[in-house]
Amino acid sequence: MILSALHKEGVEIIFGFPGGAVLPLYDALYDDPIRHLLVRHEQAAVHAADGYARVTGKPGVVFATSGPGATNLVTGIANAYMDSVPLVLITGQVAKSFIGTDAFQEADITGITIPVTKHNYLIKDAAELPGVLSEAFYIASSGRRGPVLIDVPKDVFDQEAPFEYDVHCEIPGYKPTYEGHAGQVSRAVKAIRSSKKPVIFGGGGLIRSEASGALRELADTARIPVVLSLMGLGAYPGDSELFLGMPGMHGSVTANYALTEADLIIASGVRFDDRVTGKLESFAQNAKIIHIDIDPAEIGKNVAIDIPIVGDVRMVLEEINRKLRPGETAAWLKQISAWQQQFPMPTGSLSANGGLKPQFVIRELSRLSGENTIVSTDVGQHQMWSAQHFIVREPGTFLTSGGLGTMGYGFPAAIGAKLAAPDKRVICISGDGSFQMNIQELATAVHNDLDLTIALINNQYLGMVRQWQDIFFDKRYSYTSMKGSPDFVRVAEAYGAKGLRASTSEEATAAIEQAMQLKGPVLIDFVVDPEENVYPMVAPNHPINDIIIGGEQ
Amino acid sequence: MKHVLAILVENKPGALTRVSGLFSRRGFNIENIAVGETVTPGIARMTITVEGSEALIEQVAKQLHKLINVIRVSNLSAEPAVMRELMLIKVRAEIGNRSDIQQIVETFRGKVVDVSPNSMVIEVTGNEEKMEAIKLLLQHYGIMEIVRTGKIALLRGSKVLRDY
Ligand SMILES: Cc1ncc(C[n+]2csc(CCOP(=O)(O)OP(=O)(O)O)c2C)c(N)n1
Ligand SMILES: [Mg+2]
């Protein structure tokens, strides 16, 4: 019954891991044409489904068993919730008569996941299943996207019930607003027309609502520079002259100066995270702010808004574009390009040991990988260097854990991405710490013969934490050394993948070129300068124009 | 300032947990909460009193709205409304002071609902100030136990909260 519903929803692949409570479900999978990807840890199943969903825009589907299977999903679910990724997760539960008795492998997964799901269900009767499944797909993939979990007791899988499936459903308490209020749109247009120093500040919402085209039209017609949050990278071409980079803690100087000096900010599909705004009281003091978002609760949550517009960001931008005129922003753009000249992105300190620079590695990956590439990252310094130096051109081609900052996200997400887009090149840029959080998925990648490259930025540290200890804790490197890590090349080989190593710039370029030619999973161990820091940097809760420029260029 | 929110929810398992959990998770303080059926089968009404600024209450309401089971959220403090709470008080009472207590109860239009050789149970309905006032007066005799329902409220006039 569940599989029939998945067929109706057009599901092509399930990410999962079996167990006692889902035996009946897995038995049904045995001779079903739907593909199932067997991971090596349930957390990886969620991240892979998440990667798949970010690339296709369709909900990722996950199966796991009761108890530990279900609790292993939690980090992945929280990660998807924070980044508004559509997922439908189906967990097994102990049989109905055992619920509440601390039975073997019982965990109250609906209770546990209330705070990190958009909605969840505990099924008591198989007759509820068709209705709940169609609601789950609808809720996950409409409005502000998010994960929905369905917990199914083992005996319900075996129960017979009539199957009538309707992919359209009505939910009394759930009616997302898509169209922007016409009056507010007019006010926005007026504000844009009269602005001398406008900036578009875009985020992940642009990607979820497929608003890149509309964004391009707005920026290019009205000549408005664009900054994109970490989640928004790819919504506007990273090599365009109007693109200023990412704002915030490790954003570009120009992006931060532009937000600070702007007289108008067109915030589109963003949520004003503290990593972007810095000290709230001094954020964008000179600007009127238009905020377009599908989630009314995001509007005014952190920053006071002058022109709020609740709606689908693509539809609202298209509405605005209909009334657009070429902008007169030449003087402002001149100021911006002066900042860009003065403050290029730092490419690494010239430290005495002269080792391989992580920034150089990312730039080479960007240069050599070509346009048809999807990048996923893990969390830490390598993530920020990727955001700064990898040129992202298309929406859905930069997958990263933004809201939760989940180490271990990158590699399984790359696996999901490769399955979503087999024709694209997929690169996972990871760190030596993060990669070890889901290193077991090498088996999944090898088993399924997936062509992907793992670019391991190996600095032998939990680098981002070490950086904070360096700057704020007097270089007291408390438990941030990764000494004791394995030889990653040999680990890759032990799993049956290929392993390469690079310790100099020349070796790095050669290894990347070689990896691009190889089939199957390839890991490149880039042994980089261990004490390189990420700059520019805005200290937490400082104004975003109070920037530590840092590092020679 | 205190705000009284009326929340209509689909009466499904877990709906109450979702609402109350949201308050603690987002750092909003519930002062009191009352839940019960409405005229529409399957729909329950929660009345929640929260302390906070206008901006905070707006954020509370928006976050509540995002819960799938929540159909409507309305801030009743913003409009004329009837607000009531019911309290039961068990107070120490000997034969000698029962009539004194009885008098206080009558002044507050309360009711004595149980009497034992050394205690009485009193029922009072009203607003916050009335509750506090009678508590203060009865303290003198020794309050043994108190239970309150939490505030409930309806808009004045014929206006109602739509439950669809
Ligand atoms: C699951 C999890 N645990 C802890 C952290 C805190 N944390 C943030 S970055 C980081 C270091 C990551 O190290 P590595 O993957 O080697 O990346 P690097 O910063 O060295 O590039 C840590 C421990 C986190 N983000 N996620
Ligand atoms: Mg590291």
mmCIF file with all atom_site columns, C-alpha atoms in Angstrom, chain A residues 81 114-115 118-121 139 144 171-174 295-301, chain B residues 10 12-14 17-18 25-26 58-59 62-63 65-71 164:
data_model
loop_
_atom_site.group_PDB
_atom_site.id
_atom_site.type_symbol
_atom_site.label_atom_id
_atom_site.label_alt_id
_atom_site.label_comp_id
_atom_site.label_asym_id
_atom_site.label_entity_id
_atom_site.label_seq_id
_atom_site.pdbx_PDB_ins_code
_atom_site.Cartn_x
_atom_site.Cartn_y
_atom_site.Cartn_z
_atom_site.occupancy
_atom_site.B_iso_or_equiv
_atom_site.pdbx_formal_charge
_atom_site.auth_seq_id
_atom_site.auth_comp_id
_atom_site.auth_asym_id
_atom_site.auth_atom_id
_atom_site.pdbx_PDB_model_num
ATOM 1  C CA . TYR A 1 81  ? 14.146  21.306 8.623  1.00 0.00 ? 81  TYR A CA 1
ATOM 2  C CA . ILE A 1 114 ? 7.963   17.369 16.657 1.00 0.00 ? 114 ILE A CA 1
ATOM 3  C CA . PRO A 1 115 ? 10.423  20.270 16.937 1.00 0.00 ? 115 PRO A CA 1
ATOM 4  C CA . LYS A 1 118 ? 7.098   20.396 9.495  1.00 0.00 ? 118 LYS A CA 1
ATOM 5  C CA . HIS A 1 119 ? 4.553   17.802 10.581 1.00 0.00 ? 119 HIS A CA 1
ATOM 6  C CA . ASN A 1 120 ? 4.469   14.178 11.639 1.00 0.00 ? 120 ASN A CA 1
ATOM 7  C CA . TYR A 1 121 ? 2.010   11.310 12.039 1.00 0.00 ? 121 TYR A CA 1
ATOM 8  C CA . ILE A 1 139 ? 2.960   19.392 3.070  1.00 0.00 ? 139 ILE A CA 1
ATOM 9  C CA . ARG A 1 144 ? 7.948   26.551 2.993  1.00 0.00 ? 144 ARG A CA 1
ATOM 10 C CA . ILE A 1 171 ? -5.955  20.487 4.987  1.00 0.00 ? 171 ILE A CA 1
ATOM 11 C CA . PRO A 1 172 ? -7.999  22.925 7.067  1.00 0.00 ? 172 PRO A CA 1
ATOM 12 C CA . GLY A 1 173 ? -5.082  24.439 8.988  1.00 0.00 ? 173 GLY A CA 1
ATOM 13 C CA . TYR A 1 174 ? -2.661  24.639 6.070  1.00 0.00 ? 174 TYR A CA 1
ATOM 14 C CA . ASP A 1 295 ? 6.780   31.980 5.641  1.00 0.00 ? 295 ASP A CA 1
ATOM 15 C CA . PRO A 1 296 ? 5.065   34.916 7.375  1.00 0.00 ? 296 PRO A CA 1
ATOM 16 C CA . ALA A 1 297 ? 6.836   34.010 10.620 1.00 0.00 ? 297 ALA A CA 1
ATOM 17 C CA . GLU A 1 298 ? 10.198  34.901 9.063  1.00 0.00 ? 298 GLU A CA 1
ATOM 18 C CA . ILE A 1 299 ? 9.083   38.431 8.329  1.00 0.00 ? 299 ILE A CA 1
ATOM 19 C CA . GLY A 1 300 ? 10.008  40.716 11.184 1.00 0.00 ? 300 GLY A CA 1
ATOM 20 C CA . LYS A 1 301 ? 11.427  37.829 13.253 1.00 0.00 ? 301 LYS A CA 1
ATOM 21 C CA . GLU B 2 10  ? -7.931  20.019 14.983 1.00 0.00 ? 10  GLU B CA 1
ATOM 22 C CA . LYS B 2 12  ? -5.883  15.131 16.844 1.00 0.00 ? 12  LYS B CA 1
ATOM 23 C CA . PRO B 2 13  ? -3.476  13.153 19.024 1.00 0.00 ? 13  PRO B CA 1
ATOM 24 C CA . GLY B 2 14  ? -0.469  15.267 19.853 1.00 0.00 ? 14  GLY B CA 1
ATOM 25 C CA . THR B 2 17  ? 1.874   18.741 22.736 1.00 0.00 ? 17  THR B CA 1
ATOM 26 C CA . ARG B 2 18  ? 2.683   20.521 19.503 1.00 0.00 ? 18  ARG B CA 1
ATOM 27 C CA . ARG B 2 25  ? 10.972  25.660 22.400 1.00 0.00 ? 25  ARG B CA 1
ATOM 28 C CA . ARG B 2 26  ? 10.816  29.237 21.213 1.00 0.00 ? 26  ARG B CA 1
ATOM 29 C CA . GLU B 2 58  ? 2.889   38.515 16.752 1.00 0.00 ? 58  GLU B CA 1
ATOM 30 C CA . GLN B 2 59  ? 5.772   36.059 16.423 1.00 0.00 ? 59  GLN B CA 1
ATOM 31 C CA . LYS B 2 62  ? 2.741   33.324 13.387 1.00 0.00 ? 62  LYS B CA 1
ATOM 32 C CA . GLN B 2 63  ? 4.664   30.350 14.707 1.00 0.00 ? 63  GLN B CA 1
ATOM 33 C CA . HIS B 2 65  ? -0.114  29.261 12.601 1.00 0.00 ? 65  HIS B CA 1
ATOM 34 C CA . LYS B 2 66  ? 2.611   27.164 11.047 1.00 0.00 ? 66  LYS B CA 1
ATOM 35 C CA . LEU B 2 67  ? 1.487   24.104 12.996 1.00 0.00 ? 67  LEU B CA 1
ATOM 36 C CA . ILE B 2 68  ? -0.560  22.052 10.587 1.00 0.00 ? 68  ILE B CA 1
ATOM 37 C CA . ASN B 2 69  ? -3.235  21.223 13.195 1.00 0.00 ? 69  ASN B CA 1
ATOM 38 C CA . VAL B 2 70  ? -3.783  24.879 14.091 1.00 0.00 ? 70  VAL B CA 1
ATOM 39 C CA . ILE B 2 71  ? -6.704  26.398 12.214 1.00 0.00 ? 71  ILE B CA 1
ATOM 40 C CA . TYR B 2 164 ? -12.437 26.566 8.918  1.00 0.00 ? 164 TYR B CA 1
#
